[in-house]
CSV table of C-alpha atoms in Angstrom, one decimal:
chain,number,residue,atom,x,y,z
A,1,MET,CA,-0.1,-0.1,0.0
A,2,SER,CA,1.4,3.3,-0.8
A,3,TYR,CA,0.8,6.4,1.2
A,4,GLY,CA,1.1,10.1,-0.6
A,5,GLN,CA,0.0,8.9,-4.0
A,6,GLY,CA,-3.6,7.9,-3.7
A,7,GLY,CA,-6.1,10.0,-5.9
A,8,PRO,CA,-5.7,13.2,-8.3
A,9,GLN,CA,-4.0,16.5,-6.5
A,10,SER,CA,-6.7,18.8,-5.2
A,11,GLN,CA,-7.2,22.1,-6.8
A,12,TRP,CA,-7.8,25.4,-4.7
A,13,ASP,CA,-10.5,27.9,-5.7
A,14,PRO,CA,-10.3,31.0,-3.8
A,15,TRP,CA,-14.2,31.6,-4.4
A,16,LYS,CA,-15.0,28.0,-3.3
A,17,PRO,CA,-15.3,27.3,0.6
A,18,ASN,CA,-13.2,24.4,2.0
A,19,SER,CA,-10.9,24.4,-1.1
A,20,GLN,CA,-7.5,23.9,-0.2
A,21,GLN,CA,-4.2,25.5,-1.1
A,22,PRO,CA,-2.1,23.2,-3.4
A,23,TRP,CA,1.1,22.2,-2.2
A,24,SER,CA,4.1,20.9,-3.9
A,25,SER,CA,5.0,17.2,-3.6
A,26,GLY,CA,8.5,16.4,-3.1
A,27,GLY,CA,11.0,19.1,-2.7
A,28,ASP,CA,8.2,21.5,-1.1
A,29,ASP,CA,9.7,23.8,1.5
A,30,GLY,CA,6.3,24.5,3.0
A,31,THR,CA,6.2,28.1,1.8
A,32,PRO,CA,3.0,29.5,0.3
A,33,ASP,CA,2.8,30.7,-3.3
A,34,TRP,CA,2.5,34.2,-2.8
A,35,ALA,CA,2.1,35.1,-6.3
A,36,ALA,CA,-0.8,33.2,-6.9
A,37,LEU,CA,-2.6,34.5,-3.5
A,38,ALA,CA,-1.6,38.3,-4.8
A,39,GLN,CA,-3.6,37.3,-8.0
A,40,ALA,CA,-6.3,35.8,-6.4
A,41,SER,CA,-6.7,38.8,-4.2
A,42,GLU,CA,-6.5,41.0,-7.2
A,43,THR,CA,-9.1,39.2,-9.0
A,44,ARG,CA,-11.5,39.3,-6.1
A,45,ASN,CA,-11.1,43.1,-5.5
A,46,LYS,CA,-11.7,43.7,-9.3
A,47,ARG,CA,-15.0,41.5,-8.9
A,48,ARG,CA,-16.2,43.4,-5.8
A,49,LYS,CA,-15.5,47.0,-7.3
A,50,LEU,CA,-17.7,45.8,-10.2
A,51,LEU,CA,-20.4,44.7,-8.0
A,52,PHE,CA,-20.6,47.8,-6.1
A,53,ILE,CA,-20.8,50.0,-9.3
A,54,GLY,CA,-23.6,47.8,-10.4
A,55,GLY,CA,-25.3,48.0,-7.4
A,56,GLY,CA,-25.0,51.9,-7.4
A,57,ALA,CA,-26.6,51.8,-10.9
A,58,LEU,CA,-29.3,49.7,-9.8
A,59,ALA,CA,-29.9,52.2,-7.0
A,60,THR,CA,-29.9,55.1,-9.3
A,61,VAL,CA,-32.3,53.5,-11.8
A,62,ALA,CA,-34.7,52.9,-8.8
A,63,ILE,CA,-34.4,56.2,-7.3
A,64,GLY,CA,-35.0,57.7,-10.9
A,65,THR,CA,-38.1,55.4,-11.5
A,66,ALA,CA,-39.2,56.5,-7.9
A,67,VAL,CA,-39.0,60.3,-9.0
A,68,ALA,CA,-40.8,59.8,-12.3
A,69,MET,CA,-43.5,58.0,-10.6
A,70,ALA,CA,-44.0,60.9,-8.1
A,71,VAL,CA,-44.0,63.4,-11.2
A,72,VAL,CA,-46.6,61.3,-12.8
A,73,SER,CA,-48.7,61.0,-9.6
A,74,ALA,CA,-48.3,64.8,-9.1
A,75,ASN,CA,-49.4,65.5,-12.7
A,76,SER,CA,-52.3,63.1,-12.2
A,77,ASP,CA,-53.9,65.3,-9.1
A,78,ASN,CA,-53.8,68.3,-11.4
A,79,ASP,CA,-56.3,66.3,-13.7
A,80,ALA,CA,-59.3,67.8,-11.4
A,81,HIS,CA,-62.8,66.7,-11.8
A,82,GLY,CA,-64.2,69.1,-9.1
A,83,THR,CA,-63.3,72.4,-7.9
A,84,PRO,CA,-59.4,73.0,-6.9
A,85,THR,CA,-58.9,73.5,-3.2
A,86,ASN,CA,-55.3,74.0,-2.9
A,87,LEU,CA,-55.5,77.6,-4.3
A,88,PRO,CA,-53.1,80.4,-3.4
A,89,ALA,CA,-54.1,82.8,-1.0
A,90,SER,CA,-54.9,85.4,-3.8
A,91,ALA,CA,-56.5,83.1,-6.0
A,92,SER,CA,-60.3,82.7,-6.6
A,93,VAL,CA,-62.2,79.9,-8.3
A,94,PRO,CA,-64.1,81.3,-11.3
A,95,SER,CA,-67.9,81.1,-10.7
A,96,GLY,CA,-69.6,79.4,-13.8
A,97,SER,CA,-69.5,80.7,-17.4
A,98,ALA,CA,-69.1,84.5,-17.9
A,99,THR,CA,-72.5,86.3,-18.1
A,100,PRO,CA,-72.8,88.7,-21.2
A,101,SER,CA,-73.4,92.4,-20.2
A,102,PHE,CA,-75.6,94.7,-21.9
A,103,ALA,CA,-76.0,98.4,-22.1
A,104,PRO,CA,-78.5,99.7,-19.5
A,105,THR,CA,-81.9,100.6,-21.1
A,106,SER,CA,-84.8,102.2,-19.6
A,107,ALA,CA,-88.5,101.2,-20.1
A,108,PRO,CA,-90.6,103.9,-22.0
A,109,PRO,CA,-92.6,106.5,-19.7
A,110,PRO,CA,-96.0,105.1,-18.8
A,111,LEU,CA,-98.9,106.9,-21.0
A,112,ASP,CA,-100.9,109.4,-19.0
A,113,PRO,CA,-104.3,109.0,-18.9
A,114,LYS,CA,-105.0,112.8,-19.2
A,115,ASP,CA,-103.7,112.9,-22.7
A,116,PHE,CA,-106.5,110.5,-23.9
A,117,ILE,CA,-109.1,112.6,-22.2
A,118,ALA,CA,-107.9,115.9,-23.5
A,119,SER,CA,-109.1,116.0,-26.8
A,120,ALA,CA,-111.7,114.2,-29.1
A,121,LYS,CA,-108.8,112.9,-31.4
A,122,LYS,CA,-107.7,110.5,-28.7
A,123,ASP,CA,-110.7,110.1,-26.6
A,124,THR,CA,-112.3,107.5,-28.9
A,125,ALA,CA,-113.8,105.1,-26.2
A,126,PRO,CA,-117.5,104.5,-26.3
A,127,LEU,CA,-119.4,107.4,-24.3
A,128,SER,CA,-123.1,107.2,-22.9
A,129,ALA,CA,-124.9,107.6,-19.9
A,130,ASP,CA,-124.6,104.0,-19.0
A,131,THR,CA,-120.7,104.3,-19.4
A,132,LEU,CA,-120.5,107.2,-17.3
A,133,PHE,CA,-123.1,106.3,-14.7
A,134,PRO,CA,-123.1,102.5,-14.4
A,135,GLY,CA,-125.5,100.3,-12.3
A,136,THR,CA,-128.5,101.1,-10.3
A,137,GLN,CA,-126.8,102.7,-7.5
A,138,LEU,CA,-123.7,104.9,-6.2
A,139,THR,CA,-121.8,103.7,-3.2
A,140,MET,CA,-119.2,106.3,-1.7
A,141,GLY,CA,-117.5,105.0,1.5
A,142,ASP,CA,-120.6,103.8,3.7
A,143,THR,CA,-123.3,106.0,1.9
A,144,VAL,CA,-125.4,104.3,-0.6
A,145,TYR,CA,-127.3,106.5,-3.3
A,146,LYS,CA,-130.0,105.3,-5.4
A,147,LYS,CA,-130.0,106.0,-9.1
A,148,GLY,CA,-132.7,107.8,-11.0
A,149,ALA,CA,-133.4,109.2,-14.4
A,150,THR,CA,-130.7,109.8,-17.1
A,151,ALA,CA,-130.5,112.0,-20.0
A,152,ASP,CA,-128.4,112.3,-23.1
A,153,THR,CA,-128.5,115.0,-25.8
A,154,THR,CA,-126.4,117.2,-28.2
A,155,LYS,CA,-128.3,120.3,-27.3
A,156,CYS,CA,-126.6,121.4,-24.2
A,157,ALA,CA,-128.5,124.5,-23.6
A,158,SER,CA,-131.6,122.6,-23.0
A,159,GLY,CA,-130.3,121.0,-20.0
A,160,ALA,CA,-128.8,124.2,-18.4
A,161,GLY,CA,-130.0,127.2,-16.5
A,162,GLY,CA,-128.7,130.5,-15.5
A,163,ASN,CA,-126.0,131.8,-17.8
A,164,LEU,CA,-124.9,128.1,-18.4
A,165,PRO,CA,-127.0,127.7,-21.8
A,166,LYS,CA,-125.2,130.6,-23.4
A,167,ILE,CA,-121.8,129.7,-21.9
A,168,LEU,CA,-122.0,125.9,-23.1
A,169,THR,CA,-123.1,127.2,-26.7
A,170,ALA,CA,-120.4,130.0,-26.9
A,171,ASN,CA,-117.6,127.3,-26.2
A,172,GLY,CA,-118.9,124.5,-28.6
A,173,CYS,CA,-120.5,122.3,-26.3
A,174,THR,CA,-121.2,118.9,-28.3
A,175,ARG,CA,-123.1,116.9,-25.6
A,176,LEU,CA,-124.7,117.2,-22.2
A,177,ILE,CA,-125.1,113.8,-20.1
A,178,ARG,CA,-127.3,114.1,-17.0
A,179,VAL,CA,-127.9,111.7,-14.1
A,180,THR,CA,-129.8,111.9,-10.7
A,181,TYR,CA,-129.0,110.0,-7.4
A,182,SER,CA,-130.9,110.5,-4.1
A,183,LYS,CA,-130.9,109.5,-0.2
A,184,GLY,CA,-132.8,110.6,2.9
A,185,GLY,CA,-134.8,113.5,1.3
A,186,VAL,CA,-131.7,114.6,-0.6
A,187,ALA,CA,-131.3,114.6,-4.4
A,188,GLY,CA,-128.5,115.7,-6.6
A,189,THR,CA,-128.2,116.0,-10.6
A,190,VAL,CA,-125.0,115.6,-12.0
A,191,GLY,CA,-124.3,117.2,-15.6
A,192,VAL,CA,-121.4,116.3,-17.8
A,193,ALA,CA,-120.7,118.6,-20.8
A,194,VAL,CA,-118.4,117.5,-23.7
A,195,PHE,CA,-116.1,119.7,-25.8
A,196,ASP,CA,-113.4,119.0,-28.4
A,197,ASP,CA,-110.3,119.7,-26.3
A,198,GLN,CA,-109.6,120.5,-22.6
A,199,ALA,CA,-109.2,124.2,-23.3
A,200,GLN,CA,-112.7,124.9,-24.2
A,201,ALA,CA,-113.9,122.8,-21.1
A,202,ALA,CA,-111.5,124.8,-19.0
A,203,LYS,CA,-112.9,128.1,-20.3
A,204,VAL,CA,-116.4,126.9,-19.2
A,205,LYS,CA,-115.3,126.3,-15.8
A,206,ALA,CA,-114.0,129.8,-15.3
A,207,GLN,CA,-117.1,131.1,-17.0
A,208,ALA,CA,-119.5,129.1,-15.1
A,209,ALA,CA,-118.4,130.1,-11.7
A,210,LYS,CA,-121.2,132.2,-11.1
A,211,LYS,CA,-124.9,132.2,-11.9
A,212,ALA,CA,-124.8,129.0,-14.0
A,213,MET,CA,-126.2,125.6,-13.1
A,214,VAL,CA,-127.2,122.4,-14.8
A,215,ARG,CA,-130.8,121.9,-14.7
A,216,SER,CA,-132.0,119.1,-11.9
A,217,LEU,CA,-133.6,116.1,-13.5
A,218,PRO,CA,-136.3,114.2,-12.0
A,219,GLY,CA,-138.0,110.7,-13.0
A,220,LYS,CA,-138.0,107.2,-11.7
A,221,GLY,CA,-139.2,108.1,-8.3
A,222,VAL,CA,-137.7,111.4,-7.8
A,223,LYS,CA,-139.9,114.4,-8.1
A,224,ASN,CA,-139.0,118.1,-9.1
A,225,PHE,CA,-136.5,119.7,-7.0
A,226,CYS,CA,-134.6,122.7,-7.2
A,227,ASP,CA,-137.0,124.3,-9.4
A,228,ALA,CA,-137.5,127.4,-7.0
A,229,ALA,CA,-135.7,126.6,-3.8
A,230,VAL,CA,-132.1,127.5,-3.2
A,231,CYS,CA,-129.9,124.8,-4.1
A,232,LEU,CA,-126.2,123.7,-3.9
A,233,THR,CA,-124.4,124.0,-7.2
A,234,THR,CA,-120.8,123.4,-8.2
A,235,THR,CA,-118.7,123.6,-11.5
A,236,ASN,CA,-115.5,121.8,-12.4
A,237,ALA,CA,-113.3,120.2,-15.4
A,238,VAL,CA,-111.1,117.6,-16.2
A,239,GLY,CA,-109.7,117.0,-19.7
A,240,ARG,CA,-112.3,118.1,-22.3
A,241,TYR,CA,-115.2,117.5,-19.9
A,242,ALA,CA,-116.8,120.3,-17.5
A,243,TYR,CA,-119.3,118.9,-14.8
A,244,PHE,CA,-121.7,120.3,-12.8
A,245,THR,CA,-124.0,119.3,-9.7
A,246,THR,CA,-127.0,120.7,-8.4
A,247,VAL,CA,-128.2,119.4,-5.1
A,248,GLY,CA,-131.0,120.0,-2.6
A,249,PHE,CA,-133.9,118.8,-0.5
A,250,LEU,CA,-136.9,117.2,-2.3
A,251,ASP,CA,-139.6,118.7,-0.1
A,252,GLY,CA,-138.5,122.3,-1.8
A,253,LYS,CA,-136.7,123.4,1.3
A,254,ASN,CA,-133.9,126.0,0.7
A,255,VAL,CA,-130.2,124.8,1.7
A,256,THR,CA,-128.2,126.7,4.2
A,257,ASN,CA,-124.5,126.4,5.1
A,258,LYS,CA,-125.9,124.4,8.1
A,259,ASP,CA,-127.3,121.4,5.6
A,260,THR,CA,-124.3,119.2,5.9
A,261,LYS,CA,-126.2,116.2,4.2
A,262,VAL,CA,-126.5,118.3,1.1
A,263,PHE,CA,-122.9,119.5,1.1
A,264,SER,CA,-121.9,115.8,1.6
A,265,ALA,CA,-123.8,114.5,-1.0
A,266,GLY,CA,-122.4,117.5,-3.5
A,267,ASN,CA,-118.8,116.2,-2.3
A,268,ASP,CA,-119.6,112.6,-3.3
A,269,LEU,CA,-121.1,113.2,-6.7
A,270,GLN,CA,-118.3,115.5,-7.6
A,271,GLN,CA,-115.8,113.1,-6.9
A,272,PHE,CA,-117.6,110.3,-8.4
A,273,ILE,CA,-118.0,111.8,-11.7
A,274,PHE,CA,-114.2,112.8,-11.5
A,275,ASN,CA,-113.3,109.4,-11.0
A,276,GLN,CA,-115.3,108.1,-13.8
A,277,ILE,CA,-113.8,110.6,-16.4
A,278,TYR,CA,-110.4,109.8,-15.2
A,279,ARG,CA,-110.9,106.0,-15.4
A,280,ARG,CA,-112.0,106.6,-18.8
A,281,GLY,CA,-108.3,108.1,-19.6
A,282,GLN,CA,-106.7,105.0,-17.6
A,283,ALA,CA,-108.6,102.3,-19.6
A,284,GLN,CA,-107.3,104.0,-22.9
A,285,ALA,CA,-103.9,104.6,-21.9
A,286,SER,CA,-103.5,100.8,-20.9
A,287,ALA,CA,-105.1,99.7,-24.0
A,288,ALA,CA,-102.7,101.6,-26.2
A,289,ALA,CA,-99.8,100.8,-23.9
A,290,ASN,CA,-100.7,96.7,-24.7
A,291,ARG,CA,-100.9,97.2,-28.5
């Protein structure tokens, strides 16, 4: 049996664990092969250096990828589907779409009812005793007057007394419409004289201030009144209309300054006919504005 010459000689690998350093057989002084060791160490250092460089590259790539992902993520936040909330302090969110602005305009002034009752050219609505004095009674506040007879004539002088016939004729009266109302022993006749324009009506009002009156109108349960007794008379005008009242007692008694019932009735009748004529103008102004 031989000793020392068994199997093949073992090889040493510096990267393989438990490998053995080769030793020379025969004539070997037991000194390590320092040249081989140095070469192995240099080779090992080169490999480590490459690994470190490669690892750094990987780390750089990883960091670059993370930054890119962060940028993409930040950019995706700007694609807002609602109202941004992280605005600068001085910023404001626009509210909807811009509203177009227009130059201010002014509405035309309303039509004046007095213009429509100032002349026959514009005052063209139907006119009669029924339109001026509608219904069967007159209510003013808490007072109710019963409506009596009505009269409508183009011969204005026939329904007037004192100086009024001459005044109406001289100023071109075209129509005289009358009605009588009564309550509690007091009766009053309203007369409306119609002219072509308001200048004529205003002139009649001024001229009829004294010794001029509309004749009382009896009928429909109202007997004659103010034929010989002292009665209250008034004269006024609005637009192309002059209007008059004659108010007194049905029993023929003279009216004095103490007879408040007569004066109250006279005020009611004047206010009523003014309202009726003015409403006529309002109705025509409204109709003209809606054409």
